[in-house]
């Protein structure tokens, strides 16, 4: 797998799970979550792909554009899946649960495809879980404080 796909995939899962979790923790309704995902879907892949392109130019100018494009398209595709889950779920809680299941499943499948060890897959899942849990705790405290 290319650097761009790996970056877009990993960043897309972590970003979307953390965003949806944080918004859920602060009791944002479904319309608010859809709006936030759309805003992120426009800005995040573009800024990440441009940053990836700029950093890769320093390493290899000839492959930098392709890496930036694959980072962009893989991240957009992945984030659209999470957006569709929230749109078509009956409740935000159901959408969040489906997103968690999909995020774990996709991470395991991606690691299997790339022949990562079980140990590496467990590390990846734990890292994602820690980031998402941290987001939940912080945003829950923000909600309690500013409510």
Coordinates of N, CA, C and O in Angstrom, one line a residue:
X1 N 0.8 -1.2 0.0 CA 0.0 0.0 0.0 C 0.9 1.2 0.0 O 1.9 1.3 0.6
X2 N 0.4 2.3 -0.7 CA 1.2 3.5 -0.7 C 1.1 4.3 0.6 O 0.2 4.1 1.4
X3 N 2.0 5.2 0.7 CA 2.1 6.0 1.9 C 0.8 6.8 2.0 O 0.2 7.0 3.1
X4 N 0.3 7.3 0.8 CA -0.9 8.2 0.8 C -2.1 7.4 1.3 O -2.9 7.9 2.0
X5 N -2.3 6.2 0.8 CA -3.5 5.4 1.2 C -3.4 5.1 2.7 O -4.4 5.2 3.4
X6 N -2.2 4.7 3.2 CA -2.1 4.3 4.6 C -2.4 5.6 5.4 O -3.1 5.5 6.4
X7 N -1.8 6.7 5.1 CA -2.1 7.9 5.8 C -3.6 8.3 5.8 O -4.2 8.5 6.8
X8 N -4.2 8.3 4.6 CA -5.6 8.6 4.5 C -6.5 7.7 5.2 O -7.5 8.1 5.9
X9 N -6.2 6.4 5.2 CA -7.0 5.4 5.9 C -6.9 5.6 7.4 O -7.9 5.7 8.1
X10 N -5.7 5.6 7.9 CA -5.5 5.7 9.3 C -6.1 7.0 9.9 O -6.8 7.0 10.9
X11 N -5.7 8.1 9.2 CA -6.2 9.4 9.7 C -7.7 9.5 9.6 O -8.4 10.1 10.4
X12 N -8.3 9.0 8.5 CA -9.7 9.0 8.3 C -10.5 8.3 9.4 O -11.5 8.8 9.9
X13 N -10.0 7.1 9.8 CA -10.7 6.4 10.8 C -10.6 7.1 12.2 O -11.6 7.3 12.9
X14 N -9.4 7.5 12.5 CA -9.2 8.2 13.8 C -10.0 9.5 13.9 O -10.6 9.8 14.9
X15 N -9.9 10.3 12.8 CA -10.6 11.5 12.8 C -12.1 11.4 12.9 O -12.7 12.1 13.7
X16 N -12.6 10.5 12.1 CA -14.1 10.3 12.1 C -14.6 9.7 13.4 O -15.6 10.2 14.0
X17 N -14.0 8.7 14.0 CA -14.4 8.1 15.2 C -14.3 9.1 16.4 O -15.2 9.2 17.2
X18 N -13.2 9.9 16.4 CA -13.0 10.9 17.4 C -14.0 12.0 17.3 O -14.6 12.5 18.3
X19 N -14.3 12.5 16.1 CA -15.2 13.6 15.9 C -16.6 13.2 16.3 O -17.3 13.9 17.0
X20 N -17.1 12.0 15.8 CA -18.4 11.6 16.1 C -18.6 11.3 17.6 O -19.6 11.7 18.2
X21 N -17.6 10.7 18.2 CA -17.6 10.5 19.6 C -17.7 11.8 20.4 O -18.4 11.9 21.4
X22 N -16.8 12.7 20.1 CA -16.8 14.0 20.8 C -18.1 14.7 20.6 O -18.7 15.3 21.6
X23 N -18.7 14.7 19.5 CA -20.0 15.4 19.3 C -21.1 14.6 20.0 O -22.0 15.3 20.6
X24 N -21.1 13.3 20.1 CA -22.0 12.5 20.8 C -21.9 12.9 22.3 O -22.9 13.0 23.0
X25 N -20.7 13.0 22.8 CA -20.4 13.3 24.2 C -21.0 14.6 24.6 O -21.3 14.8 25.8
X26 N -21.1 15.6 23.7 CA -21.6 16.9 24.0 C -23.0 17.0 23.6 O -23.5 18.2 23.5
X27 N -23.7 15.9 23.3 CA -25.1 15.9 23.0 C -25.5 16.7 21.8 O -26.6 17.2 21.7
X28 N -24.7 16.7 20.8 CA -25.0 17.3 19.5 C -26.0 16.4 18.8 O -25.8 15.2 18.7
X29 N -27.0 17.1 18.2 CA -28.0 16.2 17.4 C -27.4 15.8 16.1 O -26.3 16.2 15.7
X30 N -28.2 15.0 15.4 CA -27.8 14.3 14.2 C -27.5 15.4 13.1 O -26.5 15.2 12.4
X31 N -28.3 16.4 13.0 CA -28.0 17.4 12.0 C -26.7 18.1 12.2 O -25.9 18.4 11.3
X32 N -26.4 18.4 13.5 CA -25.1 19.0 13.9 C -23.9 18.1 13.5 O -22.9 18.6 13.1
X33 N -24.1 16.8 13.8 CA -23.0 15.9 13.5 C -22.8 15.8 12.0 O -21.7 15.8 11.5
X34 N -23.9 15.7 11.2 CA -23.8 15.7 9.7 C -23.1 16.9 9.2 O -22.2 16.9 8.4
X35 N -23.5 18.1 9.7 CA -22.9 19.3 9.3 C -21.4 19.4 9.7 O -20.6 19.8 8.9
X36 N -21.0 18.9 10.9 CA -19.6 18.9 11.2 C -18.8 17.9 10.4 O -17.7 18.2 10.0
X37 N -19.4 16.8 10.1 CA -18.7 15.8 9.2 C -18.5 16.4 7.8 O -17.4 16.3 7.2
X38 N -19.5 17.1 7.3 CA -19.4 17.7 6.0 C -18.3 18.8 5.9 O -17.5 18.9 5.0
X39 N -18.3 19.6 7.0 CA -17.3 20.6 7.1 C -15.9 20.0 7.1 O -14.9 20.4 6.4
X40 N -15.7 18.9 7.9 CA -14.5 18.3 8.0 C -14.1 17.6 6.7 O -12.9 17.6 6.3
X41 N -15.1 17.0 6.1 CA -14.9 16.3 4.8 C -14.3 17.2 3.7 O -13.6 16.8 2.8
X42 N -14.7 18.5 3.8 CA -14.2 19.4 2.8 C -12.8 19.9 3.2 O -11.9 19.9 2.3
X43 N -12.5 20.2 4.4 CA -11.2 20.8 4.8 C -10.1 19.8 5.1 O -9.0 20.0 4.8
X44 N -10.5 18.8 5.9 CA -9.4 17.9 6.4 C -8.7 17.1 5.3 O -7.4 17.2 5.3
X45 N -9.3 16.4 4.4 CA -8.6 15.7 3.4 C -7.7 16.7 2.5 O -6.6 16.3 2.1
X46 N -8.3 17.9 2.2 CA -7.5 18.8 1.4 C -6.2 19.3 2.1 O -5.2 19.3 1.5
X47 N -6.4 19.7 3.4 CA -5.2 20.2 4.1 C -4.2 19.0 4.4 O -3.0 19.2 4.3
X48 N -4.7 17.8 4.7 CA -3.8 16.7 4.9 C -3.1 16.3 3.6 O -1.9 16.1 3.7
X49 N -3.8 16.3 2.5 CA -3.2 15.9 1.3 C -2.1 16.9 0.8 O -1.1 16.6 0.4
X50 N -2.5 18.2 1.0 CA -1.5 19.3 0.7 C -0.3 19.2 1.6 O 0.9 19.3 1.1
X51 N -0.5 18.9 2.9 CA 0.7 18.8 3.8 C 1.5 17.5 3.4 O 2.7 17.6 3.4
X52 N 0.8 16.5 3.1 CA 1.5 15.2 2.6 C 2.3 15.5 1.4 O 3.5 15.1 1.3
X53 N 1.7 16.2 0.4 CA 2.4 16.5 -0.8 C 3.6 17.4 -0.6 O 4.7 17.1 -1.1
X54 N 3.5 18.4 0.3 CA 4.6 19.3 0.6 C 5.8 18.5 1.3 O 6.9 18.7 1.0
X55 N 5.4 17.6 2.2 CA 6.5 16.9 2.9 C 7.1 15.9 2.0 O 8.3 15.7 2.0
X56 N 6.3 15.3 1.1 CA 6.9 14.3 0.2 C 7.8 14.9 -0.9 O 8.7 14.3 -1.4
X57 N 7.5 16.2 -1.2 CA 8.3 16.9 -2.2 C 9.8 16.9 -1.8 O 10.7 16.9 -2.6
X58 N 10.0 17.0 -0.5 CA 11.3 17.0 0.1 C 12.1 15.7 -0.1 O 13.3 15.6 -0.2
X59 N 11.3 14.6 -0.2 CA 11.8 13.3 -0.3 C 12.0 12.9 -1.7 O 13.0 12.4 -2.2
X60 N 10.9 13.0 -2.5 CA 10.9 12.6 -3.9 C 9.8 13.5 -4.7 O 8.6 13.2 -4.6
X61 N 10.3 14.4 -5.4 CA 9.3 15.3 -6.1 C 8.5 14.6 -7.1 O 7.4 15.0 -7.4
X62 N 9.0 13.5 -7.7 CA 8.3 12.8 -8.7 C 7.1 12.0 -8.2 O 6.1 11.8 -9.0
X63 N 7.1 11.6 -7.0 CA 6.0 10.8 -6.5 C 5.1 11.6 -5.5 O 4.1 11.1 -5.1
X64 N 5.5 12.8 -5.2 CA 4.8 13.6 -4.2 C 3.4 13.9 -4.6 O 2.5 13.7 -3.7
X65 N 3.1 14.2 -5.8 CA 1.7 14.5 -6.2 C 0.8 13.3 -6.1 O -0.3 13.4 -5.6
X66 N 1.3 12.2 -6.6 CA 0.5 10.9 -6.5 C 0.2 10.5 -5.0 O -0.9 10.1 -4.7
X67 N 1.2 10.7 -4.2 CA 1.0 10.4 -2.7 C 0.0 11.3 -2.2 O -1.0 10.9 -1.4
X68 N 0.0 12.6 -2.5 CA -0.9 13.6 -2.0 C -2.3 13.3 -2.5 O -3.3 13.3 -1.7
X69 N -2.4 12.9 -3.8 CA -3.8 12.6 -4.3 C -4.3 11.3 -3.7 O -5.5 11.3 -3.4
X70 N -3.5 10.3 -3.5 CA -4.0 9.1 -2.9 C -4.4 9.3 -1.5 O -5.4 8.7 -1.0
X71 N -3.7 10.1 -0.8 CA -4.1 10.5 0.6 C -5.4 11.2 0.6 O -6.3 10.8 1.4
X72 N -5.6 12.1 -0.3 CA -6.9 12.8 -0.4 C -8.1 11.9 -0.7 O -9.0 11.8 0.0
X73 N -7.9 11.1 -1.8 CA -9.1 10.3 -2.2 C -9.4 9.1 -1.2 O -10.6 8.8 -1.0
X74 N -8.3 8.6 -0.6 CA -8.6 7.5 0.4 C -9.3 8.1 1.6 O -10.2 7.5 2.2
X75 N -8.9 9.3 2.0 CA -9.5 9.9 3.2 C -11.0 10.3 2.9 O -11.9 10.1 3.7
X76 N -11.2 10.9 1.8 CA -12.6 11.3 1.4 C -13.5 10.1 1.3 O -14.6 10.1 1.9
X77 N -13.0 9.1 0.7 CA -13.9 7.9 0.5 C -14.2 7.3 1.9 O -15.4 7.0 2.2
X78 N -13.2 7.2 2.8 CA -13.5 6.7 4.1 C -14.4 7.6 4.9 O -15.4 7.1 5.6
X79 N -14.2 8.9 4.9 CA -15.0 9.8 5.6 C -16.5 9.8 5.1 O -17.4 10.0 5.8
X80 N -16.6 9.6 3.8 CA -18.0 9.5 3.2 C -18.8 8.3 3.8 O -20.0 8.4 4.0
X81 N -18.1 7.2 4.0 CA -18.7 6.0 4.6 C -19.2 6.4 5.9 O -20.4 6.0 6.2
X82 N -18.5 7.0 6.8 CA -18.9 7.4 8.1 C -20.1 8.4 8.0 O -21.0 8.3 8.8
X83 N -20.0 9.3 7.1 CA -21.1 10.2 6.9 C -22.4 9.5 6.6 O -23.5 9.8 7.2
X84 N -22.3 8.6 5.7 CA -23.5 7.8 5.3 C -24.1 7.0 6.4 O -25.3 6.8 6.6
X85 N -23.2 6.5 7.3 CA -23.6 5.7 8.5 C -24.5 6.6 9.3 O -25.6 6.2 9.8
X86 N -24.0 7.8 9.6 CA -24.8 8.7 10.5 C -26.1 9.1 9.8 O -27.1 9.2 10.4
X87 N -26.1 9.4 8.5 CA -27.3 9.8 7.8 C -28.3 8.7 7.8 O -29.5 9.0 8.1
X88 N -27.9 7.5 7.6 CA -28.9 6.4 7.5 C -29.2 5.7 8.8 O -30.1 4.8 8.9
X89 N -28.5 6.0 9.9 CA -28.8 5.4 11.2 C -30.1 6.0 11.8 O -30.3 7.2 11.6
X90 N -30.8 5.2 12.6 CA -32.0 5.7 13.2 C -31.7 6.7 14.3 O -32.4 7.7 14.5
X91 N -30.6 6.5 15.0 CA -30.2 7.4 16.1 C -28.7 7.7 16.0 O -28.0 6.9 15.4
X92 N -28.3 8.7 16.7 CA -26.8 9.0 16.7 C -26.1 7.9 17.4 O -25.0 7.5 17.0
X93 N -26.7 7.4 18.5 CA -26.1 6.3 19.2 C -25.9 5.0 18.4 O -24.8 4.4 18.4
X94 N -26.9 4.7 17.6 CA -26.8 3.6 16.7 C -25.7 3.9 15.6 O -24.9 3.0 15.3
X95 N -25.6 5.1 15.1 CA -24.6 5.4 14.1 C -23.2 5.3 14.7 O -22.3 4.9 14.0
X96 N -23.1 5.8 15.9 CA -21.8 5.7 16.6 C -21.4 4.2 16.8 O -20.2 3.9 16.5
X97 N -22.3 3.4 17.2 CA -22.0 2.0 17.4 C -21.6 1.3 16.1 O -20.6 0.6 16.0
X98 N -22.3 1.6 15.0 CA -22.0 1.0 13.7 C -20.6 1.6 13.3 O -19.8 0.8 12.7
X99 N -20.3 2.8 13.5 CA -19.0 3.4 13.2 C -17.9 2.7 13.9 O -16.8 2.5 13.3
X100 N -18.1 2.5 15.2 CA -17.0 1.7 15.9 C -16.8 0.4 15.3 O -15.6 0.0 15.1
X101 N -17.9 -0.4 15.1 CA -17.7 -1.7 14.5 C -17.0 -1.7 13.2 O -16.1 -2.4 12.9
X102 N -17.4 -0.7 12.3 CA -16.8 -0.6 11.0 C -15.3 -0.2 11.1 O -14.5 -0.7 10.4
X103 N -15.1 0.8 12.0 CA -13.7 1.2 12.2 C -12.8 0.1 12.7 O -11.7 -0.1 12.1
X104 N -13.2 -0.7 13.6 CA -12.4 -1.9 14.1 C -12.3 -2.9 12.9 O -11.2 -3.4 12.7
X105 N -13.4 -3.2 12.3 CA -13.3 -4.2 11.2 C -12.4 -3.7 10.1 O -11.6 -4.5 9.5
X106 N -12.5 -2.5 9.7 CA -11.7 -2.0 8.6 C -10.2 -1.9 9.0 O -9.3 -2.2 8.1
X107 N -9.9 -1.6 10.2 CA -8.5 -1.6 10.7 C -8.0 -3.0 10.6 O -6.8 -3.2 10.2
X108 N -8.7 -4.0 11.1 CA -8.2 -5.4 11.1 C -8.0 -5.8 9.7 O -7.0 -6.4 9.3
X109 N -9.0 -5.6 8.8 CA -8.9 -6.0 7.4 C -7.7 -5.3 6.7 O -7.0 -6.0 6.0
X110 N -7.5 -4.0 7.0 CA -6.4 -3.3 6.3 C -5.1 -3.9 6.8 O -4.2 -4.1 6.0
X111 N -5.0 -4.2 8.1 CA -3.8 -4.7 8.6 C -3.5 -6.1 8.1 O -2.4 -6.5 7.8
X112 N -4.6 -6.9 7.9 CA -4.4 -8.3 7.3 C -4.0 -8.2 5.9 O -3.1 -8.9 5.5
X113 N -4.6 -7.2 5.2 CA -4.2 -7.0 3.8 C -2.7 -6.7 3.6 O -2.1 -7.1 2.7
X114 N -2.3 -5.9 4.5 CA -0.9 -5.4 4.5 C 0.1 -6.4 5.3 O 1.2 -6.0 5.5
X115 N -0.5 -7.5 5.7 CA 0.3 -8.5 6.3 C 1.0 -8.1 7.7 O 2.1 -8.4 8.0
X116 N 0.3 -7.2 8.4 CA 0.7 -6.7 9.7 C 0.6 -7.9 10.7 O -0.3 -8.7 10.5
X117 N 1.5 -7.9 11.6 CA 1.4 -8.9 12.7 C 0.1 -8.7 13.6 O -0.4 -7.6 13.6
X118 N -0.3 -9.7 14.3 CA -1.4 -9.6 15.2 C -1.0 -8.5 16.2 O -1.9 -7.7 16.6
X119 N 0.2 -8.5 16.7 CA 0.7 -7.5 17.7 C 0.5 -6.1 17.1 O 0.1 -5.2 17.9
X120 N 0.9 -5.9 15.9 CA 0.8 -4.6 15.3 C -0.7 -4.2 15.2 O -1.1 -3.0 15.4
X121 N -1.6 -5.1 14.8 CA -3.0 -4.8 14.7 C -3.6 -4.4 16.1 O -4.3 -3.5 16.2
X122 N -3.2 -5.2 17.1 CA -3.6 -4.9 18.5 C -3.1 -3.5 18.9 O -3.9 -2.7 19.5
X123 N -1.9 -3.1 18.6 CA -1.4 -1.8 18.9 C -2.2 -0.7 18.2 O -2.5 0.3 18.8
X124 N -2.5 -1.0 16.9 CA -3.3 0.0 16.1 C -4.6 0.2 16.7 O -5.1 1.4 16.9
X125 N -5.3 -0.9 17.1 CA -6.6 -0.8 17.7 C -6.6 -0.1 19.0 O -7.5 0.7 19.4
X126 N -5.6 -0.4 19.8 CA -5.4 0.2 21.1 C -5.2 1.7 21.0 O -5.7 2.5 21.7
X127 N -4.3 2.1 20.0 CA -4.1 3.5 19.8 C -5.3 4.3 19.4 O -5.6 5.4 19.9
X128 N -6.1 3.7 18.5 CA -7.4 4.3 18.1 C -8.3 4.4 19.3 O -8.9 5.4 19.6
X129 N -8.4 3.3 20.1 CA -9.3 3.3 21.3 C -8.9 4.4 22.3 O -9.8 5.1 22.8
X130 N -7.6 4.5 22.5 CA -7.2 5.5 23.5 C -7.5 6.9 23.0 O -8.0 7.8 23.8
X131 N -7.3 7.2 21.7 CA -7.6 8.5 21.2 C -9.1 8.8 21.2 O -9.5 9.9 21.6
X132 N -9.9 7.9 20.9 CA -11.3 8.1 20.9 C -11.8 8.2 22.3 O -12.6 9.1 22.6
X133 N -11.3 7.4 23.2 CA -11.7 7.5 24.6 C -11.3 8.8 25.2 O -12.1 9.5 25.9
X134 N -10.1 9.3 24.9 CA -9.6 10.6 25.4 C -10.5 11.7 24.9 O -10.9 12.6 25.7
X135 N -10.9 11.6 23.6 CA -11.8 12.6 23.1 C -13.1 12.6 23.8 O -13.7 13.7 24.2
X136 N -13.7 11.4 24.1 CA -14.9 11.3 24.8 C -14.9 12.0 26.2 O -15.7 12.8 26.6
X137 N -13.8 11.6 26.9 CA -13.6 12.2 28.3 C -13.5 13.7 28.3 O -14.2 14.4 29.1
X138 N -12.7 14.2 27.4 CA -12.5 15.7 27.3 C -13.8 16.4 27.0 O -14.2 17.3 27.6
X139 N -14.4 15.9 25.9 CA -15.6 16.5 25.5 C -16.8 16.4 26.5 O -17.6 17.3 26.6
X140 N -16.8 15.3 27.2 CA -17.9 15.1 28.2 C -17.6 16.2 29.3 O -18.6 16.8 29.8
X141 N -16.4 16.4 29.7 CA -16.1 17.4 30.7 C -16.4 18.8 30.2 O -16.9 19.7 31.0
X142 N -16.1 19.1 29.0 CA -16.4 20.4 28.4 C -18.0 20.6 28.4 O -18.4 21.7 28.8
X143 N -18.7 19.6 28.1 CA -20.2 19.7 28.1 C -20.7 19.9 29.5 O -21.5 20.8 29.7
X144 N -20.1 19.2 30.5 CA -20.5 19.5 31.9 C -20.2 20.9 32.4 O -21.0 21.5 33.1
X145 N -19.0 21.4 32.0 CA -18.6 22.7 32.4 C -19.4 23.8 31.8 O -19.8 24.8 32.5
X146 N -19.7 23.7 30.5 CA -20.3 24.8 29.8 C -21.8 24.7 29.6 O -22.4 25.5 29.0
X147 N -22.4 23.6 30.1 CA -23.8 23.3 29.9 C -24.6 24.3 30.6 O -24.5 25.0 31.5

